[in-house]
Coordinates of C-alpha atoms and ligand atoms in Angstrom, one line a residue:
M11 CA -19.1 -19.4 16.6
A12 CA -21.1 -16.8 16.6
T13 CA -24.9 -16.3 14.7
K14 CA -26.3 -14.6 12.5
E15 CA -29.5 -12.9 14.7
S16 CA -26.4 -12.8 17.2
I17 CA -24.5 -10.3 15.4
K18 CA -27.7 -8.5 14.4
K19 CA -28.3 -7.4 18.0
A20 CA -25.3 -6.7 19.2
Y21 CA -25.0 -4.3 16.7
Q22 CA -28.2 -2.6 17.4
L23 CA -26.6 -2.1 20.2
A24 CA -24.0 -0.4 19.8
R25 CA -26.3 1.4 16.6
E26 CA -28.2 2.8 19.8
Q27 CA -24.8 3.7 21.6
Y28 CA -22.9 5.4 18.9
K29 CA -26.7 7.2 17.8
S30 CA -26.4 8.8 21.8
L31 CA -22.8 10.5 20.2
K32 CA -24.7 12.0 17.1
V33 CA -22.9 9.0 15.3
D34 CA -24.7 6.8 12.6
T35 CA -23.4 4.1 11.9
D36 CA -25.0 3.4 8.8
A37 CA -23.6 6.3 7.9
A38 CA -20.0 5.0 8.5
L39 CA -20.8 1.8 6.7
A40 CA -22.2 3.1 3.9
K41 CA -18.8 5.6 2.8
M42 CA -16.8 2.0 4.2
K43 CA -17.6 1.0 0.7
D44 CA -15.7 4.0 -0.7
I45 CA -13.1 2.9 1.0
T46 CA -10.3 0.3 -1.3
I47 CA -8.0 -1.2 0.0
S48 CA -4.8 -2.2 -3.1
M49 CA -3.3 -4.8 -1.4
H50 CA 0.5 -5.3 -2.8
C51 CA 1.0 -8.9 -4.3
W52 CA 4.4 -8.9 -2.8
Q53 CA 3.6 -10.3 1.1
S54 CA 2.5 -13.5 -0.5
D55 CA 6.3 -14.3 -2.0
D56 CA 8.9 -12.1 -0.2
V57 CA 9.4 -9.9 -2.5
G58 CA 10.7 -12.4 -5.3
G59 CA 8.9 -11.9 -8.6
F60 CA 8.8 -14.7 -11.6
E61 CA 11.8 -13.1 -13.7
T62 CA 13.6 -17.0 -13.3
P63 CA 11.7 -19.7 -11.3
D64 CA 13.3 -19.2 -7.6
A65 CA 13.8 -15.1 -8.0
E66 CA 14.5 -14.1 -3.9
L67 CA 14.7 -9.8 -2.8
S68 CA 18.8 -8.1 -3.3
G69 CA 19.9 -5.2 -2.5
G70 CA 17.7 -1.9 -2.1
G71 CA 18.2 -2.1 1.3
I72 CA 14.6 -3.5 1.8
Q73 CA 14.5 -7.0 3.6
A74 CA 12.5 -10.3 4.2
T75 CA 13.2 -11.5 6.8
G76 CA 12.0 -15.3 7.9
N77 CA 11.5 -18.6 5.8
Y78 CA 7.7 -19.5 6.6
P79 CA 6.4 -22.6 4.5
G80 CA 4.4 -22.0 2.0
K81 CA 5.2 -19.0 -0.3
A82 CA 4.0 -18.7 -3.7
R83 CA 6.7 -19.5 -5.8
T84 CA 4.5 -19.2 -9.2
I85 CA 1.5 -16.2 -10.8
A86 CA -0.7 -19.2 -10.1
Q87 CA 0.3 -20.2 -6.5
L88 CA 0.2 -16.5 -6.4
R89 CA -3.3 -15.7 -8.0
Q90 CA -4.6 -18.3 -5.8
D91 CA -3.4 -16.9 -1.8
I92 CA -4.9 -13.8 -3.3
E93 CA -8.3 -14.9 -4.9
K94 CA -8.2 -17.1 -0.9
V95 CA -7.6 -13.2 1.0
K96 CA -10.5 -12.4 -0.9
T97 CA -12.8 -14.2 0.2
L98 CA -11.8 -13.2 3.9
V99 CA -11.6 -9.4 4.3
P100 CA -14.8 -7.2 3.2
G101 CA -14.6 -4.7 0.5
K102 CA -13.6 -3.5 -2.6
L103 CA -9.3 -4.7 -3.5
R104 CA -6.9 -3.7 -5.5
L105 CA -4.0 -5.5 -6.6
N106 CA -0.6 -4.0 -6.5
L107 CA 1.9 -5.5 -9.4
H108 CA 5.4 -4.5 -9.6
A109 CA 7.1 -5.3 -12.4
I110 CA 9.1 -8.2 -11.9
Y111 CA 5.8 -10.1 -11.7
G112 CA 5.1 -10.5 -15.0
D113 CA 4.0 -13.6 -17.0
F114 CA 7.1 -13.8 -18.5
Q115 CA 6.6 -17.7 -19.4
N116 CA 9.9 -18.8 -18.5
K117 CA 11.9 -16.7 -21.2
K118 CA 14.6 -14.4 -19.8
V119 CA 12.9 -10.9 -20.2
D120 CA 15.0 -7.4 -18.7
R121 CA 13.7 -4.8 -17.0
D122 CA 14.9 -2.6 -20.1
K123 CA 12.4 -4.8 -22.2
I124 CA 9.7 -5.8 -20.8
E125 CA 5.9 -4.8 -22.6
I126 CA 2.5 -4.7 -22.3
K127 CA 1.7 -8.7 -22.9
H128 CA 3.8 -9.7 -19.8
F129 CA 0.9 -8.4 -18.1
Q130 CA -1.9 -9.1 -20.1
S131 CA -2.3 -12.4 -18.3
W132 CA -3.3 -10.3 -14.8
I133 CA -5.3 -7.9 -16.6
D134 CA -7.4 -10.6 -18.0
W135 CA -7.6 -12.7 -14.7
A136 CA -8.2 -8.7 -13.0
K137 CA -11.0 -8.6 -15.4
K138 CA -12.5 -11.7 -14.4
K139 CA -12.1 -11.6 -11.0
G140 CA -13.2 -7.9 -10.2
F141 CA -10.0 -6.6 -8.8
G142 CA -8.6 -3.0 -9.8
L143 CA -4.9 -3.4 -10.8
D144 CA -1.4 -0.5 -9.4
F145 CA 1.8 -0.6 -10.9
N146 CA 5.9 -0.7 -9.6
P147 CA 8.6 -0.4 -11.3
T148 CA 11.2 -2.9 -9.9
C149 CA 14.9 -0.7 -9.3
F150 CA 16.0 -3.2 -6.8
S151 CA 17.4 -7.0 -7.3
H152 CA 18.7 -6.8 -10.2
P153 CA 22.8 -6.2 -11.8
M154 CA 22.3 -3.1 -12.8
A155 CA 21.7 -1.7 -9.2
E156 CA 24.2 -3.6 -7.2
D157 CA 26.3 0.0 -6.4
G158 CA 23.0 1.5 -5.2
F159 CA 22.3 3.8 -7.8
T160 CA 19.5 3.9 -10.2
L161 CA 17.9 6.7 -11.7
S162 CA 20.2 8.7 -9.7
S163 CA 23.2 6.7 -10.9
K164 CA 26.5 9.0 -12.5
N165 CA 27.0 6.0 -14.7
E166 CA 25.0 7.2 -17.7
K167 CA 24.5 3.8 -19.0
Q168 CA 23.1 2.7 -16.2
R169 CA 20.8 5.6 -15.4
K170 CA 19.1 4.9 -19.0
F171 CA 18.9 2.0 -18.3
W172 CA 16.5 2.5 -15.7
V173 CA 14.7 4.9 -16.9
E174 CA 13.7 2.8 -20.1
H175 CA 12.1 0.7 -17.2
V176 CA 10.3 3.0 -15.4
K177 CA 9.4 4.3 -19.8
R178 CA 8.3 1.3 -19.8
C179 CA 6.6 0.6 -17.0
R180 CA 4.4 3.6 -17.1
K181 CA 3.8 3.3 -20.7
I182 CA 2.4 -0.7 -19.4
A183 CA 0.5 1.0 -16.5
A184 CA -1.8 2.8 -18.7
E185 CA -2.2 0.2 -20.9
I186 CA -3.8 -1.4 -18.2
G187 CA -6.3 1.9 -17.1
R188 CA -6.6 1.5 -20.0
Q189 CA -8.3 -1.8 -20.9
L190 CA -9.6 -1.9 -17.0
N191 CA -11.4 1.1 -17.7
N192 CA -9.6 2.4 -14.2
P193 CA -6.4 4.4 -13.1
V194 CA -3.7 2.3 -12.4
V195 CA -1.0 4.1 -9.6
N196 CA 2.3 3.9 -10.8
N197 CA 4.2 5.1 -8.6
I198 CA 7.9 4.9 -8.5
W199 CA 10.4 4.0 -5.7
I200 CA 14.2 3.8 -6.2
P201 CA 16.8 2.0 -3.6
D202 CA 19.9 5.1 -4.8
G203 CA 21.5 6.2 -1.8
S204 CA 25.1 5.9 0.2
K205 CA 25.8 4.0 3.3
D206 CA 28.5 6.5 4.1
T207 CA 29.0 10.2 4.4
P208 CA 28.8 11.4 0.4
V209 CA 30.2 14.4 -0.4
D210 CA 28.4 14.9 -3.4
R211 CA 24.6 14.7 -2.7
N212 CA 24.0 17.1 -4.8
T213 CA 24.9 15.9 -8.2
H214 CA 22.7 13.0 -7.3
R215 CA 19.4 14.6 -6.7
A216 CA 20.3 16.6 -10.0
L217 CA 20.3 13.5 -12.1
L218 CA 17.3 11.8 -10.1
K219 CA 15.2 14.8 -11.2
K220 CA 16.8 14.6 -15.1
S221 CA 15.4 11.3 -14.6
L222 CA 12.1 11.7 -13.8
D223 CA 11.7 14.8 -16.3
E224 CA 12.8 12.3 -19.3
I225 CA 10.5 9.7 -17.6
F226 CA 7.2 11.9 -17.4
A227 CA 8.2 13.8 -20.4
V228 CA 5.0 11.0 -22.5
K229 CA 1.9 11.9 -21.1
Y230 CA -0.9 9.7 -20.5
P231 CA -4.4 10.2 -19.9
K232 CA -5.4 10.9 -15.9
K233 CA -7.8 8.7 -16.8
Y234 CA -5.9 5.8 -17.0
L235 CA -2.5 6.3 -14.8
K236 CA -2.4 8.5 -11.8
D237 CA 2.2 8.9 -11.3
S238 CA 3.3 8.8 -8.3
V239 CA 6.6 9.0 -6.5
E240 CA 7.8 7.8 -2.8
S241 CA 10.4 8.6 -0.3
K242 CA 12.2 7.5 1.7
L243 CA 14.5 8.3 5.0
F244 CA 17.1 5.2 4.6
G245 CA 17.2 2.1 4.4
I246 CA 20.3 -1.4 5.2
G247 CA 23.2 0.5 2.6
S248 CA 21.5 4.0 2.8
E249 CA 22.0 4.7 5.4
S250 CA 23.7 7.9 5.6
M251 CA 21.7 9.2 2.4
V252 CA 18.3 8.5 0.1
V253 CA 18.4 10.5 -3.1
G254 CA 15.5 10.1 -3.3
S255 CA 14.2 11.9 0.2
H256 CA 11.3 13.0 0.7
E257 CA 11.6 17.5 0.6
F258 CA 13.1 16.0 -2.9
Y259 CA 9.8 14.5 -4.0
L260 CA 7.5 16.7 -2.2
G261 CA 9.3 19.0 -4.3
Y262 CA 9.0 17.3 -7.3
A263 CA 5.3 15.7 -7.1
I264 CA 4.0 19.6 -6.3
Q265 CA 6.2 21.2 -9.2
N266 CA 4.7 18.4 -11.6
K267 CA 1.1 18.0 -10.3
I268 CA 1.6 13.9 -9.1
L269 CA 0.6 12.0 -7.1
I270 CA 3.6 11.8 -4.2
C271 CA 3.7 8.4 -1.5
L272 CA 3.6 8.8 2.2
D273 CA 5.0 5.4 3.8
N274 CA 4.7 5.3 7.0
G275 CA 7.5 3.8 7.6
H276 CA 10.0 6.0 5.9
F277 CA 10.4 9.1 8.8
H278 CA 12.0 9.1 11.4
P279 CA 9.9 7.1 14.4
T280 CA 8.7 10.2 16.3
E281 CA 7.8 11.8 13.1
Q282 CA 3.7 10.8 12.3
V283 CA 2.4 10.7 9.1
G284 CA -0.9 11.8 9.7
D285 CA 0.2 14.9 10.7
K286 CA 1.3 15.1 7.3
I287 CA -1.2 14.8 5.3
S288 CA -3.6 17.9 6.1
S289 CA -0.1 20.0 5.0
I290 CA 0.5 18.0 1.8
L291 CA -3.6 17.9 1.2
Q292 CA -3.1 21.7 0.7
F293 CA -1.0 21.5 -2.1
V294 CA -1.2 18.3 -4.0
D295 CA -4.4 16.7 -5.4
E296 CA -4.2 13.0 -4.3
L297 CA -1.5 11.3 -1.8
L298 CA -1.2 7.6 -2.8
L299 CA -0.1 5.8 1.1
H300 CA 2.1 3.6 1.9
V301 CA 0.2 2.0 5.0
T302 CA 3.0 -0.4 6.6
R303 CA 4.3 -1.4 10.8
G304 CA 8.5 -0.3 11.2
V305 CA 9.2 -1.8 14.2
R306 CA 13.1 0.5 15.2
W307 CA 13.6 1.0 11.5
D308 CA 11.9 0.1 8.7
S309 CA 10.7 -3.4 9.3
D310 CA 7.7 -3.8 7.0
H311 CA 5.9 -5.7 9.7
V312 CA 2.4 -7.0 9.2
V313 CA -0.1 -3.8 9.6
I314 CA -1.9 -3.9 12.8
F315 CA -4.2 -1.5 14.7
N316 CA -1.8 0.9 16.2
D317 CA -2.1 4.5 17.1
E318 CA 0.0 5.1 14.0
I319 CA -2.4 4.2 11.2
Q320 CA -5.5 5.1 13.2
L321 CA -4.0 8.6 13.0
I322 CA -3.8 8.4 10.0
A323 CA -7.5 7.4 9.3
Q324 CA -8.6 10.1 11.3
E325 CA -6.3 12.9 9.3
I326 CA -7.9 11.7 6.1
V327 CA -11.3 11.5 7.4
R328 CA -11.0 14.2 9.4
A329 CA -10.2 16.2 5.8
K330 CA -13.2 14.7 4.1
A331 CA -10.5 13.8 2.0
L332 CA -11.2 10.1 1.5
K333 CA -11.4 10.2 -2.7
R334 CA -8.3 11.8 -2.9
V335 CA -6.0 9.3 -0.8
N336 CA -5.5 6.0 -2.6
I337 CA -5.0 3.2 -0.1
G338 CA -2.1 0.8 -0.7
L339 CA -0.3 -1.6 1.6
D340 CA 3.5 -2.3 1.3
Y341 CA 4.7 -4.9 3.7
F342 CA 6.7 -8.2 3.6
D343 CA 7.5 -10.3 6.7
A344 CA 8.3 -13.7 5.5
S345 CA 8.1 -15.4 9.6
L346 CA 4.0 -16.3 9.4
N347 CA 1.5 -17.4 7.3
R348 CA 1.8 -14.9 4.2
I349 CA -2.3 -15.4 3.8
G350 CA -3.1 -14.5 7.7
A351 CA -0.4 -12.1 7.3
Y352 CA -2.6 -10.1 4.5
V353 CA -5.2 -10.8 6.0
V354 CA -4.4 -8.9 9.7
G355 CA -3.2 -6.4 7.5
I356 CA -5.9 -5.7 5.3
R357 CA -8.9 -6.0 8.1
A358 CA -7.2 -3.8 10.4
A359 CA -6.2 -0.1 8.0
Q360 CA -10.2 -1.0 7.5
L361 CA -10.9 -0.8 11.1
A362 CA -8.6 2.4 11.2
F363 CA -11.1 3.8 8.7
L364 CA -14.0 2.2 10.8
F365 CA -12.7 3.3 14.3
A366 CA -12.4 7.3 12.1
L367 CA -16.1 7.7 10.5
L368 CA -17.1 6.3 13.7
E369 CA -15.2 9.6 15.6
P370 CA -18.1 12.6 16.9
T371 CA -16.0 14.6 15.0
D372 CA -18.1 17.7 15.4
T373 CA -18.9 17.1 18.8
L374 CA -14.5 17.0 19.1
R375 CA -14.3 20.7 17.3
A376 CA -16.6 22.6 18.7
Y377 CA -14.3 21.1 22.2
E378 CA -11.8 22.4 20.3
E379 CA -12.9 25.3 19.0
T380 CA -14.3 26.9 22.8
G381 CA -11.0 25.8 24.5
R382 CA -13.3 22.4 26.1
T383 CA -10.1 20.4 26.0
F384 CA -10.5 18.6 28.6
E385 CA -13.6 17.3 27.1
R386 CA -11.8 16.5 24.0
L387 CA -9.3 14.2 24.9
A388 CA -12.4 12.4 27.8
S389 CA -14.4 11.9 23.9
L390 CA -11.6 10.6 22.5
E391 CA -11.0 8.3 25.0
L392 CA -14.2 7.5 25.8
M393 CA -13.9 6.2 22.2
K394 CA -10.9 3.4 22.3
T395 CA -13.6 1.4 24.2
K396 CA -17.4 2.1 22.0
P397 CA -18.3 -1.5 20.6
F398 CA -16.5 -0.7 17.1
G399 CA -14.6 -4.1 16.9
V400 CA -19.2 -5.0 16.5
V401 CA -19.7 -2.8 13.5
Y402 CA -17.3 -4.3 11.8
D403 CA -18.4 -7.6 12.3
Y404 CA -21.2 -6.7 11.1
Y405 CA -20.1 -5.2 8.1
C406 CA -17.9 -8.9 7.9
A407 CA -21.7 -10.3 8.1
V408 CA -23.7 -8.2 5.7
N409 CA -19.6 -9.3 3.1
K410 CA -20.5 -12.2 3.4
V411 CA -17.3 -12.7 4.9
P412 CA -15.9 -14.6 7.6
V413 CA -16.7 -12.6 11.4
G414 CA -14.6 -12.3 13.9
E415 CA -11.5 -14.9 14.6
E416 CA -13.4 -17.1 12.3
Y417 CA -10.8 -16.4 9.7
I418 CA -8.3 -18.3 11.5
S419 CA -9.3 -21.8 10.8
I420 CA -10.0 -21.3 7.6
I421 CA -6.0 -20.2 7.1
Q422 CA -5.4 -23.3 9.7
K423 CA -7.3 -25.0 6.9
Y424 CA -5.6 -23.5 4.1
E425 CA -1.8 -23.9 4.9
K426 CA -2.6 -27.8 5.4
E427 CA -4.4 -28.1 2.2
V428 CA -2.7 -26.0 0.0
L429 CA 1.0 -24.1 1.2
K430 CA 2.1 -27.0 3.4
K431 CA 2.5 -29.0 -0.2
R432 CA 4.2 -26.3 -2.3
Ligands
LIG17 C1 11.4 0.5 0.1 C2 9.6 1.2 -0.5 C3 8.8 -0.1 -1.5 C4 9.0 -1.5 -1.6 C5 8.2 -2.2 -2.4 C6 8.7 -3.3 -3.0 O1 11.2 1.1 1.3 O2 8.7 1.0 0.7 O3 7.5 0.5 -1.7 O4 8.5 -1.9 -0.2 O5 8.0 -0.9 -3.6
LIG18 ZN1 6.7 1.8 0.7

């Protein structure tokens, strides 16, 4: 185990190395304080929720695969897991709830009946534990979504049911924001789409617009609620058309001055969400990210420190847009220790931002502006072997959380003592 002294010493050496490149590591670490990660509640129970005791994800074109032991089956277990995660990562966290994670006290509460009282214990918990909260309507895992359509359904009863659900979610989210005095991002994602080539895309999109207009007709103060919409390219069972496409929601978000959510699993595999950020930020005030890792498809694997998230973080930092981007995670892998999945993903996302903050951007830009593309390329390559891991270790030590590999054995112990007994 690395001692405190050795972490400090290593940091001082790293600081010198970065200093010679005109990068201030202390300033980068100070900026890390502005980076809040909204951790999604749904990795801990494979997107099941608590509407019924053994609720499972169904439909919606998304899938959690694997059956690793220890998933959270109650609100108490989920909170215990999240509190554990908090002890294993540095920096600020928010918790992102889905509507199906309400505290329903073993009563059947349908989606069009949820109220703030079902989330009061979450608010109290968040206050006590120092979490901000975010929110999502749940428009899947429900009989009314079985035919693949919700807000864009041609069945008026079905469409109205989901409009009511989402309206209630916004009301709940705004009240959570008021009670916590911290705006809640309410992100709308719907699974609507079709397996085979449809002939009437247009009516579904017109219906989605109509539903959203009805939903957003109610106004809430921005200091309590930030509305967001999330696009998608395809899902399982909606391979040929997704109603809420990128063009649809980008248009809607710009026209209605709301947030657009970019989930990096929701685009063609060679498209880069990192490249979209500086385009979209010319037209919207704020973005929401769903940081994920797609493997061959929108598979929602655990986030790792890969090129894709590096570019996302770099583009935000280079555009000086940290304050305009809400960073959320979105993945659900049921094949491994779920606490481990959270910690690896949160740390990877933080590392991506730290890596971006440790870039000599001014020097690189000067190379670029003078056509020195070899120098730009060489410098970008060199940054990849600079000791940013040492800086991250120091960040962990200062925040009094496990450094380096220390968290692995702590999670193994938690698995043995808590998860295996579930
Ligand atoms: C699905 C979307 C959506 C969900 C969560 C559970 O493809 O990414 O964000 O993953 O709402
Ligand atoms: Zn998502």
